[in-house]
PDB file of C-alpha atoms in Angstrom:
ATOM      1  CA  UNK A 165       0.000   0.000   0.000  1.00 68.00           C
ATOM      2  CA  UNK A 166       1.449   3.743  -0.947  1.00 79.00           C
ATOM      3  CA  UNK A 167       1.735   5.931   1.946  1.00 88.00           C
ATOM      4  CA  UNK A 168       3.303   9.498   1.989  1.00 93.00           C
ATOM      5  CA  UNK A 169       5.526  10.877   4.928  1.00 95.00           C
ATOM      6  CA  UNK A 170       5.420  14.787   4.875  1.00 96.00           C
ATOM      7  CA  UNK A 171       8.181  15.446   8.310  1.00 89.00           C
ATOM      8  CA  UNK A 172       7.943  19.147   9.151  1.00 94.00           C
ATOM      9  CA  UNK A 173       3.741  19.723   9.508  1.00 95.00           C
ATOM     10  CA  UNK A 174       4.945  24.207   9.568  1.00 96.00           C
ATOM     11  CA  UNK A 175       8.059  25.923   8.392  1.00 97.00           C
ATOM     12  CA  UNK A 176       9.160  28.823   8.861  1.00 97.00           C
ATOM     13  CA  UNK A 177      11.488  30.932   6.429  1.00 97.00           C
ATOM     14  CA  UNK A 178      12.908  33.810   5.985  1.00 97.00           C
ATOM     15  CA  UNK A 179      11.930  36.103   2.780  1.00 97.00           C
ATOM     16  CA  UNK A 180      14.162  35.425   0.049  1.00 97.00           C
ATOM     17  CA  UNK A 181      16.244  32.311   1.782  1.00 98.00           C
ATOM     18  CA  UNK A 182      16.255  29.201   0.713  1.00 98.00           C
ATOM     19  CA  UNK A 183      13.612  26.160   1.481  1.00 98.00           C
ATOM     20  CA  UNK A 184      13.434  22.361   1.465  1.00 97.00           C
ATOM     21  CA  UNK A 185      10.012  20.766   2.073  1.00 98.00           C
ATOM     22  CA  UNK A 186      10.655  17.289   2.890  1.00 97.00           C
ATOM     23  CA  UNK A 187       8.863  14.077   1.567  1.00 97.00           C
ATOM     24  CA  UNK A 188       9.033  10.114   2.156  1.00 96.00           C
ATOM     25  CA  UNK A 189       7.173   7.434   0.033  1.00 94.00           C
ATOM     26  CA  UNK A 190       6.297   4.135   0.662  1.00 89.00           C
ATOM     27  CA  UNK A 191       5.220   1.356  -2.081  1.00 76.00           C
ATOM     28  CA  UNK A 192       5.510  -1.620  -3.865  1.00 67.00           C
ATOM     29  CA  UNK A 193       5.666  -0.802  -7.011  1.00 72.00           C
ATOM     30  CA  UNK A 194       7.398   1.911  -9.217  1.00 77.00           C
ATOM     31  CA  UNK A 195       5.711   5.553  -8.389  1.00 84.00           C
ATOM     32  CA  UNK A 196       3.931   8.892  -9.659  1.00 89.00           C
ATOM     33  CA  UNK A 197       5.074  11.615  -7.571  1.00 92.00           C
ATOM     34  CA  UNK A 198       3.625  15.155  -6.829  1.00 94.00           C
ATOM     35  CA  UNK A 199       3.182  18.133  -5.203  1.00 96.00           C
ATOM     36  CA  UNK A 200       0.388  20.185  -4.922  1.00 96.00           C
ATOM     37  CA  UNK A 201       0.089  23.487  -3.221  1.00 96.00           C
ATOM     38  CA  UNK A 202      -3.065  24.850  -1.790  1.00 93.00           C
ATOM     39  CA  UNK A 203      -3.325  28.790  -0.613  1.00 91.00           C
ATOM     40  CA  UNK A 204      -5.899  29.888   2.104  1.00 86.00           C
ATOM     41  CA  UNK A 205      -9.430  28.853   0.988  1.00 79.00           C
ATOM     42  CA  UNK A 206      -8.579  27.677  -2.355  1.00 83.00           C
ATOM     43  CA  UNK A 207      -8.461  24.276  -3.868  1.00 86.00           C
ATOM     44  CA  UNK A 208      -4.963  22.296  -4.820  1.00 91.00           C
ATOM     45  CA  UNK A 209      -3.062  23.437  -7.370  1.00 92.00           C
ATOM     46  CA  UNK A 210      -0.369  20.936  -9.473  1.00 91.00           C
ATOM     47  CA  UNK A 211       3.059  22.586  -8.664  1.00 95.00           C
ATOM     48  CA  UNK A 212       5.213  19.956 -10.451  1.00 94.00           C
ATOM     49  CA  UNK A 213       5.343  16.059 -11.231  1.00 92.00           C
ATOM     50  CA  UNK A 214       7.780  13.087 -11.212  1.00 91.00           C
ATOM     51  CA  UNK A 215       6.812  10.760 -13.856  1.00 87.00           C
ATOM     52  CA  UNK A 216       9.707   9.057 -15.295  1.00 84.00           C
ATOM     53  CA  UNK A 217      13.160  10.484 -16.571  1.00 87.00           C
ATOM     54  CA  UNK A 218      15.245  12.565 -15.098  1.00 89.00           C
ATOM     55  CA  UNK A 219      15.505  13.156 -11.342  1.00 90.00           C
ATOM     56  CA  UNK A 220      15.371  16.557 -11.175  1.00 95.00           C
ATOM     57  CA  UNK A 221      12.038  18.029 -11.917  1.00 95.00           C
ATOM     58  CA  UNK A 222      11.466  21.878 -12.750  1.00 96.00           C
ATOM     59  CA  UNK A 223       7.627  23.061 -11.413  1.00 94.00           C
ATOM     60  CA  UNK A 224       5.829  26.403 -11.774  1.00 93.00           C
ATOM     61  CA  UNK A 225       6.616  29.573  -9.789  1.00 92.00           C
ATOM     62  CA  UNK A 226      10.575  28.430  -9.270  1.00 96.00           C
ATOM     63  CA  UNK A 227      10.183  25.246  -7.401  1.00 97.00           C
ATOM     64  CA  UNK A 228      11.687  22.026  -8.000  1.00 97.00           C
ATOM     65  CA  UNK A 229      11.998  18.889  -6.802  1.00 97.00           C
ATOM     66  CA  UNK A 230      14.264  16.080  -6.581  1.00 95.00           C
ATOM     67  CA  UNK A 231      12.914  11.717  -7.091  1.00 94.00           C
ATOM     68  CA  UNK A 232      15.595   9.597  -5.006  1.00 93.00           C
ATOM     69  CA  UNK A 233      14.106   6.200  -5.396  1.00 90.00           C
ATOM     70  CA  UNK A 234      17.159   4.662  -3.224  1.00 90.00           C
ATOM     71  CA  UNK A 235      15.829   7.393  -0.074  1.00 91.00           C
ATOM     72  CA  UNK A 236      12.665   6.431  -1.594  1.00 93.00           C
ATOM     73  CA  UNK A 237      12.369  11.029  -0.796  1.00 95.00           C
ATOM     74  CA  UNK A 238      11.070  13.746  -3.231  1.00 97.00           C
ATOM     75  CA  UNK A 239      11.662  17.049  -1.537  1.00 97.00           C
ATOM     76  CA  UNK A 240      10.745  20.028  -2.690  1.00 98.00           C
ATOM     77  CA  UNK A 241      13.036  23.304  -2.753  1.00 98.00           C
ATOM     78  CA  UNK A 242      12.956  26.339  -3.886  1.00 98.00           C
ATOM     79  CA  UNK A 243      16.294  28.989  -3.932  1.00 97.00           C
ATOM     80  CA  UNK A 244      14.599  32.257  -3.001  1.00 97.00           C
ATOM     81  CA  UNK A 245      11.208  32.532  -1.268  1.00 97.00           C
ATOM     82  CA  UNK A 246       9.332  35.350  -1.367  1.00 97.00           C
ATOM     83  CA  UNK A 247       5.993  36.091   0.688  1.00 96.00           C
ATOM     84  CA  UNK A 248       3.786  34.869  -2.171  1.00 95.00           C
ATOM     85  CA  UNK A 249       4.849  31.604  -1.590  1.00 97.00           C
ATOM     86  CA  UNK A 250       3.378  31.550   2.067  1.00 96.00           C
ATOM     87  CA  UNK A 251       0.319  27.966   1.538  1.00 96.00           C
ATOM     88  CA  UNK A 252      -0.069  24.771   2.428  1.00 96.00           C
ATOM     89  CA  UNK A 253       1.893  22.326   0.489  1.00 97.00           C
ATOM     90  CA  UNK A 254       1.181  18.755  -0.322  1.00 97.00           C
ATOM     91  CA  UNK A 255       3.375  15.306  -1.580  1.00 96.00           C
ATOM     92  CA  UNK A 256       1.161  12.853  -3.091  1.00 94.00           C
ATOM     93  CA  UNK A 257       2.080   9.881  -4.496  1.00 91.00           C
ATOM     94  CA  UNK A 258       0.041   7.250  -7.231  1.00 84.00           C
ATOM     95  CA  UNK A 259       1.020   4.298  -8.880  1.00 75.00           C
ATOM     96  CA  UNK A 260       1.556   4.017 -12.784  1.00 69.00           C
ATOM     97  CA  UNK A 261      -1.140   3.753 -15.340  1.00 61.00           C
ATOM     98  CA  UNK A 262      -2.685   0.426 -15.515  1.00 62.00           C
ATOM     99  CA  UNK A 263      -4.838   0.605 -18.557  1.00 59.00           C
ATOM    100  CA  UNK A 264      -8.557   0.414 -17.610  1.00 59.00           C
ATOM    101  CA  UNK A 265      -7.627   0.799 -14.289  1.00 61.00           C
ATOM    102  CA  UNK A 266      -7.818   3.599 -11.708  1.00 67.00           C
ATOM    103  CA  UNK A 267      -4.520   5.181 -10.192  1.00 70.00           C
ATOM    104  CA  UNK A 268      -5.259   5.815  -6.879  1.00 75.00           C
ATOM    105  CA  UNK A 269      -3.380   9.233  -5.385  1.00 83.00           C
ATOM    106  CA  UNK A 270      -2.495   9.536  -1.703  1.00 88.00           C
ATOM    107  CA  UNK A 271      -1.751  12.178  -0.560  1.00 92.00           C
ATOM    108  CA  UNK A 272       0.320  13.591   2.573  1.00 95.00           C
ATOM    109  CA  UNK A 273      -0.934  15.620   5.313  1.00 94.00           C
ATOM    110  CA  UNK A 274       0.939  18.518   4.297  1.00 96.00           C
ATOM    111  CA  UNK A 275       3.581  21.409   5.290  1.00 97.00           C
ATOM    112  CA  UNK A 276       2.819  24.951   5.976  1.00 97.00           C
ATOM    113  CA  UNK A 277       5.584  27.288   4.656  1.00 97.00           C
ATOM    114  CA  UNK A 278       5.253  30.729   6.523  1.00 97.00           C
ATOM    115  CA  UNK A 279       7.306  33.158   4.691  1.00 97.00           C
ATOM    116  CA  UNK A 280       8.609  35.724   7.153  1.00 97.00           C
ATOM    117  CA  UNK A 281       9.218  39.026   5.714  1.00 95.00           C
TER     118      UNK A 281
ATOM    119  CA  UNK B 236     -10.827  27.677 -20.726  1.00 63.00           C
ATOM    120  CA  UNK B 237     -13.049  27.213 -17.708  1.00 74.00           C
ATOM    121  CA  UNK B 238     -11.471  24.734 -15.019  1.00 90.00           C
ATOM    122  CA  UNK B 239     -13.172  22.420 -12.401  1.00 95.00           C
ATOM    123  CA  UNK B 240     -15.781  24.718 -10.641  1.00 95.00           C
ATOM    124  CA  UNK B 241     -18.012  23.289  -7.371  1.00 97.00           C
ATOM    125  CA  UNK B 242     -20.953  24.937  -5.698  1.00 97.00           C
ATOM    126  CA  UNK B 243     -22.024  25.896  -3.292  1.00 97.00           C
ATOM    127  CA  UNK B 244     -19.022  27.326  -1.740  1.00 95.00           C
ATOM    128  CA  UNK B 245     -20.218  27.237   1.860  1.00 95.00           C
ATOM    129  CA  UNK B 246     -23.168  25.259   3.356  1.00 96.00           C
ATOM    130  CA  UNK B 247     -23.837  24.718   6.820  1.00 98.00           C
ATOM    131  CA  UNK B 248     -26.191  21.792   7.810  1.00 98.00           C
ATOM    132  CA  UNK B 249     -27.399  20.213  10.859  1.00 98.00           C
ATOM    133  CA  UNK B 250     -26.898  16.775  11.980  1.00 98.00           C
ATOM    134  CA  UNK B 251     -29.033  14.161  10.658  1.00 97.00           C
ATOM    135  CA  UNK B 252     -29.910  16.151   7.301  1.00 98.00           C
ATOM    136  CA  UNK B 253     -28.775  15.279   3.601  1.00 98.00           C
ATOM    137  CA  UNK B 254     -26.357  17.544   1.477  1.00 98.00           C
ATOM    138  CA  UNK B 255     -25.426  17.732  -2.285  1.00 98.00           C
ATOM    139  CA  UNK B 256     -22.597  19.020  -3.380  1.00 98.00           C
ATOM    140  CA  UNK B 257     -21.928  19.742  -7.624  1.00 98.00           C
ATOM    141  CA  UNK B 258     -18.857  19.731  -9.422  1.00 98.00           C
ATOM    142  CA  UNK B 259     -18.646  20.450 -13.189  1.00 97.00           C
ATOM    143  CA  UNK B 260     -15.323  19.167 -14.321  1.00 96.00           C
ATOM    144  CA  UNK B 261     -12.374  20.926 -16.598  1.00 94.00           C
ATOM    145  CA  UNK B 262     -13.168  20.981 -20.198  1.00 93.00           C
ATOM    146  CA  UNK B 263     -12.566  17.878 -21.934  1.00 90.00           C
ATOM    147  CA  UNK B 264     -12.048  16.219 -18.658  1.00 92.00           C
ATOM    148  CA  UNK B 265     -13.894  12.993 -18.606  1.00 91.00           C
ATOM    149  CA  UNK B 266     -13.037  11.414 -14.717  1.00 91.00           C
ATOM    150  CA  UNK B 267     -14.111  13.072 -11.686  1.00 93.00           C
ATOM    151  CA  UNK B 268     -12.886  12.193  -7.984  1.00 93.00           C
ATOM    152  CA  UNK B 269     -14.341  13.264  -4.636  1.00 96.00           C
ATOM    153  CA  UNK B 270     -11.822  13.810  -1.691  1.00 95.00           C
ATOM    154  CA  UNK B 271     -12.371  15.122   1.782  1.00 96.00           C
ATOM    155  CA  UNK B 272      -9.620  17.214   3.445  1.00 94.00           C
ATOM    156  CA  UNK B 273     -10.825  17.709   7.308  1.00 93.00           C
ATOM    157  CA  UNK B 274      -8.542  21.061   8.806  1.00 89.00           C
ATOM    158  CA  UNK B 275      -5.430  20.270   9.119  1.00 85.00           C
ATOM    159  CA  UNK B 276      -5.250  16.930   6.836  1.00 89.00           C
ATOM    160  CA  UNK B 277      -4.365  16.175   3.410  1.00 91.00           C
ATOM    161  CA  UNK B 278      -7.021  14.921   1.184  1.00 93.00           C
ATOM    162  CA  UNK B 279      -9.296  11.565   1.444  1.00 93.00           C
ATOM    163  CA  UNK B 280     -10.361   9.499  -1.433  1.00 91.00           C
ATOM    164  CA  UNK B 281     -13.967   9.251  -0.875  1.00 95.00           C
ATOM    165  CA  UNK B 282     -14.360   7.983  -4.834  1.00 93.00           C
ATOM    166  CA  UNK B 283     -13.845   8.431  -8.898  1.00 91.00           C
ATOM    167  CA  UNK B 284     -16.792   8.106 -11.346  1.00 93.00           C
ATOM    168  CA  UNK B 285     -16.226   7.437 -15.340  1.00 90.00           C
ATOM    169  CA  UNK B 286     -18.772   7.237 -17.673  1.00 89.00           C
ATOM    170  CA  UNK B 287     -21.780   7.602 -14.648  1.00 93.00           C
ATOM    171  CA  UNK B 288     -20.699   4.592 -12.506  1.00 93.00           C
ATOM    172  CA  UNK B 289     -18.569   4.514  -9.500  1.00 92.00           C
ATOM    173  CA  UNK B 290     -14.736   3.012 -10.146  1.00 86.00           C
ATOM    174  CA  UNK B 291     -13.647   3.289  -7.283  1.00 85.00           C
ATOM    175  CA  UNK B 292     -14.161   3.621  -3.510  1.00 89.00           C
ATOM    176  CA  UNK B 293     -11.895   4.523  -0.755  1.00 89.00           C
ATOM    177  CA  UNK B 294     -12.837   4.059   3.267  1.00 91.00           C
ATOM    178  CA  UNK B 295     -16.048   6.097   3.332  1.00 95.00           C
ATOM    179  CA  UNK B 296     -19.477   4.583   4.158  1.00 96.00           C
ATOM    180  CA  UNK B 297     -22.778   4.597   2.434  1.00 96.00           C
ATOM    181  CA  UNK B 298     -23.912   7.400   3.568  1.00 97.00           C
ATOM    182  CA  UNK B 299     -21.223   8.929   0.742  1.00 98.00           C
ATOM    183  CA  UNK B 300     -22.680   8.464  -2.443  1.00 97.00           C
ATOM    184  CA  UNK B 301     -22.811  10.349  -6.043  1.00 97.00           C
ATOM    185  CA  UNK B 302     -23.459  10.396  -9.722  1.00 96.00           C
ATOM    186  CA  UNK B 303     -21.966  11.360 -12.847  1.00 97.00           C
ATOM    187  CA  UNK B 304     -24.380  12.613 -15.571  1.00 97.00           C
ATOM    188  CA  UNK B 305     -23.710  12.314 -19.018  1.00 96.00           C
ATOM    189  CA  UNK B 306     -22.087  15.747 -19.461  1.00 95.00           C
ATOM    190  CA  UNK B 307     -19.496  14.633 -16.998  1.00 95.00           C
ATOM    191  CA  UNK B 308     -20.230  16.948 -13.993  1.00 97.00           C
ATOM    192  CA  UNK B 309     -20.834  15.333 -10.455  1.00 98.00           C
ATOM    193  CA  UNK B 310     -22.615  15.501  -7.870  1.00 98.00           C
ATOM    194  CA  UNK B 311     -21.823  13.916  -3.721  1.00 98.00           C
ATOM    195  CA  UNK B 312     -24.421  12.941  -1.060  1.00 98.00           C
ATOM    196  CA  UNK B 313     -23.997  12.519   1.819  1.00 98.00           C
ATOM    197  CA  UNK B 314     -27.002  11.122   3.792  1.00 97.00           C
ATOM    198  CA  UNK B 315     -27.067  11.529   7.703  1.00 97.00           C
ATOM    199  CA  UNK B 316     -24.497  14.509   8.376  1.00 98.00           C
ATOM    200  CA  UNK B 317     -22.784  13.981  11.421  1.00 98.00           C
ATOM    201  CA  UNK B 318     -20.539  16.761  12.970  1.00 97.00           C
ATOM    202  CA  UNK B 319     -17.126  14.338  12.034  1.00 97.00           C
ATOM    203  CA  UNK B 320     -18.260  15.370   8.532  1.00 98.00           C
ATOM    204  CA  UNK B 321     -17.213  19.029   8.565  1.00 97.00           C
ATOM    205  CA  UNK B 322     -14.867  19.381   6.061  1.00 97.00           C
ATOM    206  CA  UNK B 323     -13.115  20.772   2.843  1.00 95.00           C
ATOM    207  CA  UNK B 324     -15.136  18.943  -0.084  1.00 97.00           C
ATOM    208  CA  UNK B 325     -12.507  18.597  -3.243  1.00 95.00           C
ATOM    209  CA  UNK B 326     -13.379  17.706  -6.313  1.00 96.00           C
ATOM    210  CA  UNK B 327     -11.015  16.800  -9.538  1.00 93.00           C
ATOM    211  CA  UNK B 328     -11.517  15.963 -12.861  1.00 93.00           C
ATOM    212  CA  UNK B 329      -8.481  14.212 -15.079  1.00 88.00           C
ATOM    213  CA  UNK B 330      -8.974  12.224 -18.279  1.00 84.00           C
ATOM    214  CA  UNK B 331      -9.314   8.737 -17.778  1.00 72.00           C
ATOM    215  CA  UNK B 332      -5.977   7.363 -19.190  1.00 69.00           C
ATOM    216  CA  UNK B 333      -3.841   9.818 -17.297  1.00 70.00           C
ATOM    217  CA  UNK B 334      -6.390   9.993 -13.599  1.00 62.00           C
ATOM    218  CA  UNK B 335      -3.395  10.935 -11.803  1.00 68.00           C
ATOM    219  CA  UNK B 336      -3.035  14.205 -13.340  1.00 78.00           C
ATOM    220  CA  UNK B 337      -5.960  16.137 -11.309  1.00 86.00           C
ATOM    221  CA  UNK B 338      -7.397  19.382 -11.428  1.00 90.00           C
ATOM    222  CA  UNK B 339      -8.962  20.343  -8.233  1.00 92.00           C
ATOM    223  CA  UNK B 340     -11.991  22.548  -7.934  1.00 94.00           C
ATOM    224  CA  UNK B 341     -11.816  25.564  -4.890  1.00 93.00           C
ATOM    225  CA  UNK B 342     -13.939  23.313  -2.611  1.00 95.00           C
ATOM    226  CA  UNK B 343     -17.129  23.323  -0.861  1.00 96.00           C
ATOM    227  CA  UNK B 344     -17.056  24.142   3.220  1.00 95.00           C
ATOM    228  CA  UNK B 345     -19.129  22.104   4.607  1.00 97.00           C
ATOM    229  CA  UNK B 346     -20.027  22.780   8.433  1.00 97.00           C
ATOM    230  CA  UNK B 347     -22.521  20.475  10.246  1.00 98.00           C
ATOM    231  CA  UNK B 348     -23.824  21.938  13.805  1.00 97.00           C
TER     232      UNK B 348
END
């Protein structure tokens, strides 16, 4: 069964420093990976996605994140925050397309980045 | 290009009554998933319709139910409201061949007194 590990439920940053959002996956099989952000009574919003390929994946709005299947980890970082960025951020994970089928997503319980100005 | 829109976008209820929430999915979009995010949690599968039948379920009861009409928007029940069922309501629509690429809707704020 997929299950996804979010570590740090708030953190706190600095405007313009860097930030590292951290997330652990567990399955069986060969993985989707995601991250979703959601800000203050909105709806998630697809910030980036690991599908196959290369490791490092580029999102929207600078972020990017990084698919170690041997730390079975895909953290999320971003080089410069800025205010903006201040939401609720969310790993998911789902497994690959089975034709027919249905890919479940799980999703983690999330980290709250508080940009401080 | 309108994406996946939900109404209402509050409700407030009272226990033992019925709701029905509506979703109207991303154009071209032909799946549609429910999830419940309580405060402070990630999302819940509650469950996916494609072409108006149920294809999956995750751990909700039967008092969670919904529909799929032929121009792809949904709707959730939910029979019974209890106060545990205060929540975020999410919906998503995807295309069926690539369901893990979801667009979520705002959400509907449910609050059952």
């Amino acid at each position: 069964a997929q299950s996804v590990t979010q570590l740090d439920s708030q953190v706190p940053v600095f405007e313009e420093a860097p930030v590292e959002l951290r997330c652990n996956y567990s399955s069986s099989v060969s993985v989707y990976l995601f991250w979703y952000v959601q800000y203050p009574n909105q709806g998630l919003q697809l910030l980036l996605k690991y599908l196959s390929g290369s490791t490092l994946v580029k999102g929207i709005n600078g972020f990017e994140a990084e698919f170690n299947k041997s730390q079975t980890s895909f953290h999320l970082r971003k080089p410069s925050v800025h205010i903006s960025d201040t939401a609720e951020y969310f790993c998911a994970v789902s497994d690959p397309i089975i034709p027919g089928g249905y890919q479940k997503v799980t999703f983690g319980t999330g980290t709250k980045l508080q940009v401080i100005p | 290009d309108a994406g996946v829109t939900q109404s209402p976008t509050h409700l407030i209820k009272t226990r033992g009554q019925q709701v029905t929430l509506r979703c109207s999915p991303k154009s071209g979009h032909d799946t549609v998933s429910w999830y419940q995010q309580a405060l402070g949690q990630g999302p819940q599968f509650i469950f996916q319709y494609y072409e108006e039948e149920e294809r999956q379920r995750g751990n909700f009861p039967d008092r969670f139910s919904g529909h799929q009409f032929p121009n792809y928007s949904s709707e959730l029940n939910v029979n019974a409201l209890l106060l545990g069922d205060s929540a975020l309501y999410l919906c998503a629509s995807s295309l069926e061949q690539e369901d893990y690429e979801q667009y979520f809707g705002p959400g509907t704020r449910l609050t059952v007194t």
